mmCIF file of C-alpha atoms and ligand atoms in Angstrom:
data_model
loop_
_atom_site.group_PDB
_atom_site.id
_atom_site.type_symbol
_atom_site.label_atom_id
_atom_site.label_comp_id
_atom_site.label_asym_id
_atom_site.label_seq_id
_atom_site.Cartn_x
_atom_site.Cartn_y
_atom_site.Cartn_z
ATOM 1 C CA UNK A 1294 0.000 0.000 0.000
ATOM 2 C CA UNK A 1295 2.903 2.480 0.407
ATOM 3 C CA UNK A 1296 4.635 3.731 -2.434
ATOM 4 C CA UNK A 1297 8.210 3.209 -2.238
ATOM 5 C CA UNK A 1298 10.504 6.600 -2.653
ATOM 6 C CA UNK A 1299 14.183 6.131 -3.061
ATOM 7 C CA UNK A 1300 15.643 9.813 -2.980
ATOM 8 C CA UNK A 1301 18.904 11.273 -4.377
ATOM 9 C CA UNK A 1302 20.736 13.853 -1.841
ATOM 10 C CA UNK A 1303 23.670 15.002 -3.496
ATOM 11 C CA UNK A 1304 24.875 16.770 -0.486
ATOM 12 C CA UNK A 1305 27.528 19.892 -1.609
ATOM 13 C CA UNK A 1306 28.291 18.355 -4.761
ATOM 14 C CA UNK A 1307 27.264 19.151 -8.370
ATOM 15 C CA UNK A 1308 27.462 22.610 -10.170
ATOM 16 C CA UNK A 1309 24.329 23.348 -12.086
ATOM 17 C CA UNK A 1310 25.876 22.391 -14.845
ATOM 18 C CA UNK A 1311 26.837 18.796 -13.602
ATOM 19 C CA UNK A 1312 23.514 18.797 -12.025
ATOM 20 C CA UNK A 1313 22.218 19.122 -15.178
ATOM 21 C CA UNK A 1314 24.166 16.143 -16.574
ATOM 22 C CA UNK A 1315 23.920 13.684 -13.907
ATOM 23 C CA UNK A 1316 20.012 13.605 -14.195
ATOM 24 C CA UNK A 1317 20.146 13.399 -18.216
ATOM 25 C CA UNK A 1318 22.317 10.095 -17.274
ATOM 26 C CA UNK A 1319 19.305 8.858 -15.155
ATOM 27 C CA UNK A 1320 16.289 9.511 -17.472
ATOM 28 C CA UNK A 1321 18.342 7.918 -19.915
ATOM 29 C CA UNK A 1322 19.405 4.730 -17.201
ATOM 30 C CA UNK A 1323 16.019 4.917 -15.928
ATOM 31 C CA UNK A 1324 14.081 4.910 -18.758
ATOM 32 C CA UNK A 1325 10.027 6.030 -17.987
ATOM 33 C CA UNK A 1326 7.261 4.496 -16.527
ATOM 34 C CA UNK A 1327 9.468 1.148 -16.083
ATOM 35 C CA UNK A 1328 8.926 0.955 -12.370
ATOM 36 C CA UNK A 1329 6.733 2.229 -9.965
ATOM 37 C CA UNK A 1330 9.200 3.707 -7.452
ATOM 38 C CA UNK A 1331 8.971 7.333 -6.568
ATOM 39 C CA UNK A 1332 12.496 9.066 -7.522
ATOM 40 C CA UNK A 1333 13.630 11.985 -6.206
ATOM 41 C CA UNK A 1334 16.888 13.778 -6.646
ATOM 42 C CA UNK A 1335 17.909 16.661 -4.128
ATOM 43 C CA UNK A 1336 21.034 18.954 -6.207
ATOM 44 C CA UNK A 1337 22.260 22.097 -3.749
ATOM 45 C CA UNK A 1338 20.052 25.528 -4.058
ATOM 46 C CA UNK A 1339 22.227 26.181 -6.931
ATOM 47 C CA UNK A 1340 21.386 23.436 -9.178
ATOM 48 C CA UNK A 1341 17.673 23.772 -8.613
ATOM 49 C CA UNK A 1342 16.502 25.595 -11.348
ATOM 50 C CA UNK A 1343 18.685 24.298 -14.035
ATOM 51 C CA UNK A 1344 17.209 20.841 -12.526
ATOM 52 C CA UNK A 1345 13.984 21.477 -12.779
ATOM 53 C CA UNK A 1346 15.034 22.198 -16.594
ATOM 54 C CA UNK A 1347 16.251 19.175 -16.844
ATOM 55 C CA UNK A 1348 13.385 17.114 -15.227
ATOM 56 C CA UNK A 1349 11.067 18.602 -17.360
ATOM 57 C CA UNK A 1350 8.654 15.789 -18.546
ATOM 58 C CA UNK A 1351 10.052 13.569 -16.488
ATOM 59 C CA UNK A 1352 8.159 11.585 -13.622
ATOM 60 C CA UNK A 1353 11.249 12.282 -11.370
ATOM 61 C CA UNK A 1354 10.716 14.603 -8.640
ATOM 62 C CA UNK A 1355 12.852 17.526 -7.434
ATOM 63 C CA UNK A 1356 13.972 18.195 -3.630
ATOM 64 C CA UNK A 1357 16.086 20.754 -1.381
ATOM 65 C CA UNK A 1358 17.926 19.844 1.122
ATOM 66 C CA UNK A 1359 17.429 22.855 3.662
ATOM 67 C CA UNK A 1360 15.019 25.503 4.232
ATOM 68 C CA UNK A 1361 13.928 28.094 6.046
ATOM 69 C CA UNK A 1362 11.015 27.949 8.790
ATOM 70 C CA UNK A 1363 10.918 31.883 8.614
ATOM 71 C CA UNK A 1364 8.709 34.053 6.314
ATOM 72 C CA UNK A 1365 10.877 35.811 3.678
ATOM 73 C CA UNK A 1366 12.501 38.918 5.445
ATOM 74 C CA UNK A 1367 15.887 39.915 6.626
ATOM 75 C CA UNK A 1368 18.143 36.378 7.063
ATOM 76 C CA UNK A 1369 20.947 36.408 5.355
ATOM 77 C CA UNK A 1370 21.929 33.562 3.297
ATOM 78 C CA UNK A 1371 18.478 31.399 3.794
ATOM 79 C CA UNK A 1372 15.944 29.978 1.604
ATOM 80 C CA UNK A 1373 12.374 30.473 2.232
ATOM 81 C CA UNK A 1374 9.985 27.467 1.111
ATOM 82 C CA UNK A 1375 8.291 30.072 -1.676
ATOM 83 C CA UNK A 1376 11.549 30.431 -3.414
ATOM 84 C CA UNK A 1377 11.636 26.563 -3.436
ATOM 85 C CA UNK A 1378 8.143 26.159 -4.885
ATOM 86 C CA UNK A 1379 9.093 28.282 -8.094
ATOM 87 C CA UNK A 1380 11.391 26.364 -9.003
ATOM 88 C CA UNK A 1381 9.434 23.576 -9.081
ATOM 89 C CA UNK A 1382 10.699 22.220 -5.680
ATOM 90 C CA UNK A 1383 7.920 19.530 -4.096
ATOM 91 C CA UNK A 1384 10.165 17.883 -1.537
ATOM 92 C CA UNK A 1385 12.475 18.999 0.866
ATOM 93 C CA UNK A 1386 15.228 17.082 3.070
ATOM 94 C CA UNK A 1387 15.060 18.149 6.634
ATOM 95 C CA UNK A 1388 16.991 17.654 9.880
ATOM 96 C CA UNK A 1389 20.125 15.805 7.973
ATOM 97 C CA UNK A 1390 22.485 14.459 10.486
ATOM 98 C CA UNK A 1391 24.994 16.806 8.767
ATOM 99 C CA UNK A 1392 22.824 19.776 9.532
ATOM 100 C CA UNK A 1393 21.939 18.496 13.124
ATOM 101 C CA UNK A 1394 25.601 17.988 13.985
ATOM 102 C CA UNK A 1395 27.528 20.822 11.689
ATOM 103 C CA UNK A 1396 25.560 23.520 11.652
ATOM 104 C CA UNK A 1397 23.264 23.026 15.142
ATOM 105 C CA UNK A 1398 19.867 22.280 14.172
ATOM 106 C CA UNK A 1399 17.617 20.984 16.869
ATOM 107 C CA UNK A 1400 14.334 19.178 16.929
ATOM 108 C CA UNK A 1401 12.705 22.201 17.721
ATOM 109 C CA UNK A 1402 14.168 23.999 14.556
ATOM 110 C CA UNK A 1403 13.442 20.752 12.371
ATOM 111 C CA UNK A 1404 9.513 20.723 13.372
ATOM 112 C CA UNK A 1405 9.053 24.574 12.528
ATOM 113 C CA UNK A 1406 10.793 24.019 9.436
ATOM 114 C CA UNK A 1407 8.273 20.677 9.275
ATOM 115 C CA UNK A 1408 5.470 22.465 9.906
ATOM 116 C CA UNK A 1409 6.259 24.948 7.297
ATOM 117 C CA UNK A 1410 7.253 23.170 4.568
ATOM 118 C CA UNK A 1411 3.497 21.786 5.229
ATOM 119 C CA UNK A 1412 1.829 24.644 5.153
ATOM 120 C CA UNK A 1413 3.429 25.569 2.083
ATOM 121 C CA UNK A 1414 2.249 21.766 0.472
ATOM 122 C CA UNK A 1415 6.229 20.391 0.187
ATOM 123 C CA UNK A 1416 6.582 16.768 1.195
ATOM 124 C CA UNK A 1417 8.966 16.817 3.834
ATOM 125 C CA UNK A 1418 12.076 14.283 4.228
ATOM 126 C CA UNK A 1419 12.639 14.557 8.133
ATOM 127 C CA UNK A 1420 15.927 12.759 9.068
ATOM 128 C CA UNK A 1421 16.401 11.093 12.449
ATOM 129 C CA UNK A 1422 19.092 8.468 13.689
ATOM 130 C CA UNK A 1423 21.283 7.594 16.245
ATOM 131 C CA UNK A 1424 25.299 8.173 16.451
ATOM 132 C CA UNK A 1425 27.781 5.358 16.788
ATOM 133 C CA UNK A 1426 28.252 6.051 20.709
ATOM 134 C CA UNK A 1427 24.782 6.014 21.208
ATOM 135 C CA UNK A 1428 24.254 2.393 19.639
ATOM 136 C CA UNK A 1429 27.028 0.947 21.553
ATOM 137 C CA UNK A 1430 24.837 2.869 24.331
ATOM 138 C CA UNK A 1431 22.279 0.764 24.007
ATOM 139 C CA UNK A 1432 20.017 4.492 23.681
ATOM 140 C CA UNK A 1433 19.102 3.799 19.711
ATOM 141 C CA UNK A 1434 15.611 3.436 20.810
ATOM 142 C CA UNK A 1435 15.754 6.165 23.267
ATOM 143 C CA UNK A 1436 17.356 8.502 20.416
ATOM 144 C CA UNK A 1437 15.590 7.755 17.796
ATOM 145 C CA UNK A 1438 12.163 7.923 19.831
ATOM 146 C CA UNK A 1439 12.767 11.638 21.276
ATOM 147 C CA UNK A 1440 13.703 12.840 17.838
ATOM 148 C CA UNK A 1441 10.618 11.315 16.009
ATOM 149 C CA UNK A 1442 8.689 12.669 18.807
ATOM 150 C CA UNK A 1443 9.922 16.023 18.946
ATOM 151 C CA UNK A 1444 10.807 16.563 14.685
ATOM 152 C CA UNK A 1445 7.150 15.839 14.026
ATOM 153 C CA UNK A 1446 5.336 17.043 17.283
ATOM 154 C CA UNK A 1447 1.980 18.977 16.405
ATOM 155 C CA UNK A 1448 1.600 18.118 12.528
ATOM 156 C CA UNK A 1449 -2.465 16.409 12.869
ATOM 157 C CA UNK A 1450 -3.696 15.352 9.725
ATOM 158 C CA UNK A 1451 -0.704 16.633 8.059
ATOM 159 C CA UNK A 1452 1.845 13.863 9.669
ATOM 160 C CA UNK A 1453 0.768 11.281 6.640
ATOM 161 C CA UNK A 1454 2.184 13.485 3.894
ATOM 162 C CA UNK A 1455 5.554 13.242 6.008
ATOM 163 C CA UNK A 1456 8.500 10.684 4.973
ATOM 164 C CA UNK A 1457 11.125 9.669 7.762
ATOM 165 C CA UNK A 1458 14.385 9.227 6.983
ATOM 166 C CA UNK A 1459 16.299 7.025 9.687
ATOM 167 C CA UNK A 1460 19.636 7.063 9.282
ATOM 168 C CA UNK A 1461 22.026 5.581 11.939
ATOM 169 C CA UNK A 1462 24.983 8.239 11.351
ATOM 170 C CA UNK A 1463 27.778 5.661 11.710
ATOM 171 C CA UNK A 1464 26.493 4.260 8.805
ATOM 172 C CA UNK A 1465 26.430 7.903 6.674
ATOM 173 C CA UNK A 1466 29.264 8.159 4.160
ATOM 174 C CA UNK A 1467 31.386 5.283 6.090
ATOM 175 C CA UNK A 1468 30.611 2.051 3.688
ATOM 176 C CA UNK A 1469 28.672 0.420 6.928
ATOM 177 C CA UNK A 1470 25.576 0.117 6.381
ATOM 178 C CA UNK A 1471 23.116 -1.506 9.221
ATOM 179 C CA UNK A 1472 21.992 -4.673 8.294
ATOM 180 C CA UNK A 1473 18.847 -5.456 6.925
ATOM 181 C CA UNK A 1474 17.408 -6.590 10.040
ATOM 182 C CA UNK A 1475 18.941 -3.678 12.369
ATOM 183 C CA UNK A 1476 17.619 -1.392 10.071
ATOM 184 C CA UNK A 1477 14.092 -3.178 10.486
ATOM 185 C CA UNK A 1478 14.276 -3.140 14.318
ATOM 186 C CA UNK A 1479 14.704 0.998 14.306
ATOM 187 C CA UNK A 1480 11.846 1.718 11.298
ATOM 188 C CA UNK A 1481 9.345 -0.765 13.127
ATOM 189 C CA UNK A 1482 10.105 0.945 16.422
ATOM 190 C CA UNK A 1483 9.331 4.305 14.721
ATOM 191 C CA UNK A 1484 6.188 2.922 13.281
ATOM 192 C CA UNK A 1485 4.929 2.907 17.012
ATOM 193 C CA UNK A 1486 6.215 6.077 17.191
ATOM 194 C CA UNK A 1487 4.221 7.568 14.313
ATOM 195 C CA UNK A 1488 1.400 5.186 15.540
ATOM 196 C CA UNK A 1489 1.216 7.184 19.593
ATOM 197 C CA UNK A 1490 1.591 10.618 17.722
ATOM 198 C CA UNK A 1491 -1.496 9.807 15.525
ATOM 199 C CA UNK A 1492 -3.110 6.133 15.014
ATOM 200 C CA UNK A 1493 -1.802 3.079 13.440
ATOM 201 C CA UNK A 1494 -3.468 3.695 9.972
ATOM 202 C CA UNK A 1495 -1.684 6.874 9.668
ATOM 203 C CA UNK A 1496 0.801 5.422 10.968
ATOM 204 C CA UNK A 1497 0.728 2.496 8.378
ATOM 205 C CA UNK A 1498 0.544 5.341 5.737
ATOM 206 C CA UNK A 1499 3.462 6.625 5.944
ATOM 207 C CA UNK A 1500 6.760 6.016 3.808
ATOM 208 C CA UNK A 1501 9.881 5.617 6.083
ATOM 209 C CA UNK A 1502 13.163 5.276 4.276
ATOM 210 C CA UNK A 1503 16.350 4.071 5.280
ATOM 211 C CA UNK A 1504 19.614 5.931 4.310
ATOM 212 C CA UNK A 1505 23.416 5.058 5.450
ATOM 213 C CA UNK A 1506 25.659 3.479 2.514
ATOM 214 C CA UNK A 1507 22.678 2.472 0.807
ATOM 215 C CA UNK A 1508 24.316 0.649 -2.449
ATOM 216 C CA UNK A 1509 23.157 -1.158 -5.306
ATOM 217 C CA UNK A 1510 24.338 -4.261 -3.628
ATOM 218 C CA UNK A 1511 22.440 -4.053 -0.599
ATOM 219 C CA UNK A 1512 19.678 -1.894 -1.846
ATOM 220 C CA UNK A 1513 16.850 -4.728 -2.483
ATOM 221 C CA UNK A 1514 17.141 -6.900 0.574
ATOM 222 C CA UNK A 1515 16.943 -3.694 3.238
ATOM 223 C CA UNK A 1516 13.877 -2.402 0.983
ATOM 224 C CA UNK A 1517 12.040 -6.031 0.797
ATOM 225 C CA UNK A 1518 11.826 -5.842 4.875
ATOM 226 C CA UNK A 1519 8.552 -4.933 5.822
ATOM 227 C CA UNK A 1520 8.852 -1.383 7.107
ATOM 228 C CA UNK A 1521 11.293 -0.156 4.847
ATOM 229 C CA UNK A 1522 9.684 2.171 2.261
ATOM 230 C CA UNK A 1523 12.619 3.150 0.085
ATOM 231 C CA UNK A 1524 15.894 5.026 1.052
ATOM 232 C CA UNK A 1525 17.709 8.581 0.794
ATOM 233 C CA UNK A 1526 20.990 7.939 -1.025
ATOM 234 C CA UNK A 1527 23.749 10.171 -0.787
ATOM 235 C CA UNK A 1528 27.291 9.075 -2.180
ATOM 236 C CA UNK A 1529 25.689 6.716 -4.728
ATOM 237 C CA UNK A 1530 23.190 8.927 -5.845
ATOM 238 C CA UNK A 1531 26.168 10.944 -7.451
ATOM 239 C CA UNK A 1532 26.591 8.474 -10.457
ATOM 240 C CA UNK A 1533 23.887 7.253 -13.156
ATOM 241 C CA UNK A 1534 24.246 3.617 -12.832
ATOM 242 C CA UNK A 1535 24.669 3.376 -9.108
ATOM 243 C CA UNK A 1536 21.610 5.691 -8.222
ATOM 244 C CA UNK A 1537 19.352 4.116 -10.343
ATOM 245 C CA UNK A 1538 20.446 0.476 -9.879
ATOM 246 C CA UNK A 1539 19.510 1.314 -6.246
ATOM 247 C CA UNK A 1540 15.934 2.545 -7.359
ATOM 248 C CA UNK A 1541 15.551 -0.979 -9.741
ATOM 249 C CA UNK A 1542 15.917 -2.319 -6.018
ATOM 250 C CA UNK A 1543 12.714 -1.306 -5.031
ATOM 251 C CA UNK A 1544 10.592 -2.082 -8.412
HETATM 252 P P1 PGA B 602 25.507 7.976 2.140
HETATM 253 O O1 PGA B 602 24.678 9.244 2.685
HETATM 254 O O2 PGA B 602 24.574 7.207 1.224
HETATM 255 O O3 PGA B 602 26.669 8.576 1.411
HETATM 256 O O4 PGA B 602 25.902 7.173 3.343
HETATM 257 C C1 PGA B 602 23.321 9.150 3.001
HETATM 258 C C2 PGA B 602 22.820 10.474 3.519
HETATM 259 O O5 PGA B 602 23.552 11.174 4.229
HETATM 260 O O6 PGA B 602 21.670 10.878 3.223
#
């Protein structure tokens, strides 16, 4: 019943011009209509509007990786979701480890920027995940819970147009992934989650994907387990054939 929704976050990397490139090379990979995953691809503010160029007739969606929760006015250097939604932006990456770690975002932040995005009719990507010491911890659960709790605290209706990311961040950019079934254990636990902060149709609704070395090798058995609804890509969603031998996963 849920659609599966593999999505492309290419992180600091690609001019517009690259940008541009890289997703000619996955139409062409891809092919359309072949396979019923929902494909995303996520290029820096800068490559947005030459993207949405190159998307054009294309069933692949576009995403940002940031916004703003503020109303456009005086802060310097941000994005407001209405700038995003001319250029054809529908989806938008919040919360990224990276973000939450580098540049101090906390759960508060993420759920106005939640709520926003919303309001505004983007599909929001809301990260959450647990850091190596934490795991070895044993506080995974406790982590993962709070930040689920607290990212998407307040949305009503509106949580079942949200897609979680989980992504343990030992497994971001290092090669080690989480198994299949570790990575099971975390998305069913935040199915409760979602569940308590609404009901468990909603909560059966809604797409959570798994992201941490996600490869073409190891793409289809973590998206075959039962709560795994497709997965946010980052290094491997830099070239063609990797990206979209990781979206075949999920056909
Ligand atoms: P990775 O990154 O696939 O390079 O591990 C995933 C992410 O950070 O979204």
């Amino acid at each position: 019943m849920r659609t599966k929704i593999v999505a492309g976050n290419w992180k600091m990397n690609k001019t517009p011009a690259e940008g541009a490139a890289l997703i000619a090379a996955i139409r062409k990979e891809l092919g359309e209509g072949a396979c019923p995953v929902e494909v995303v691809v996520c290029p820096p503010f800068t490559g947005l509007d030459a993207a949405t160029k190159a998307l054009a007739g294309s069933t692949i969606k576009l995403g940002a990786q940031n916004m703003s929760a503020e109303a456009p006015g005086a802060f310097t250097g941000e994005i407001s979701v209405g700038m995003l939604q001319e250029l054809g932006v529908g989806y938008v990456i919040l919360g990224h480890s990276e973000r939450r770690t580098l540049f101090g975002e906390t759960d508060a932040m993420v759920n106005r920027k939640t709520k926003a995005a919303l309001a505004a009719g983007l599909t929001p990507i809301v990260c959450v995940g647990e850091t190596l010491a934490e795991r070895e911890a044993n506080k995974t659960d406790k982590v993962v819970t709070t930040q689920v709790r607290e990212s998407l605290a307040g949305l009503g209706n509106d949580l079942r147009k949200v897609v979680v990311a989980y992504e343990p961040v030992w497994a971001i950019g290092t090669g080690k992934t989480a198994s299949s079934a570790q990575a099971q254990e975390v998305h069913a636990l935040i199915r409760r989650v979602l569940a308590a902060l609404s009901d468990g149709q909603t909560a059966l609704s809604i797409r959570i994907q798994y992201g941490g070395s996600m490869k073409p090798e190891n793409a289809k058995e973590l998206m075959s387990q039962p709560d795994i609804d497709g997965g946010l890509i980052g290094g491997a969603a830099l070239k063609a054939d990797s990206f979209v031998a990781i979206v075949r996963g999920g056909c």
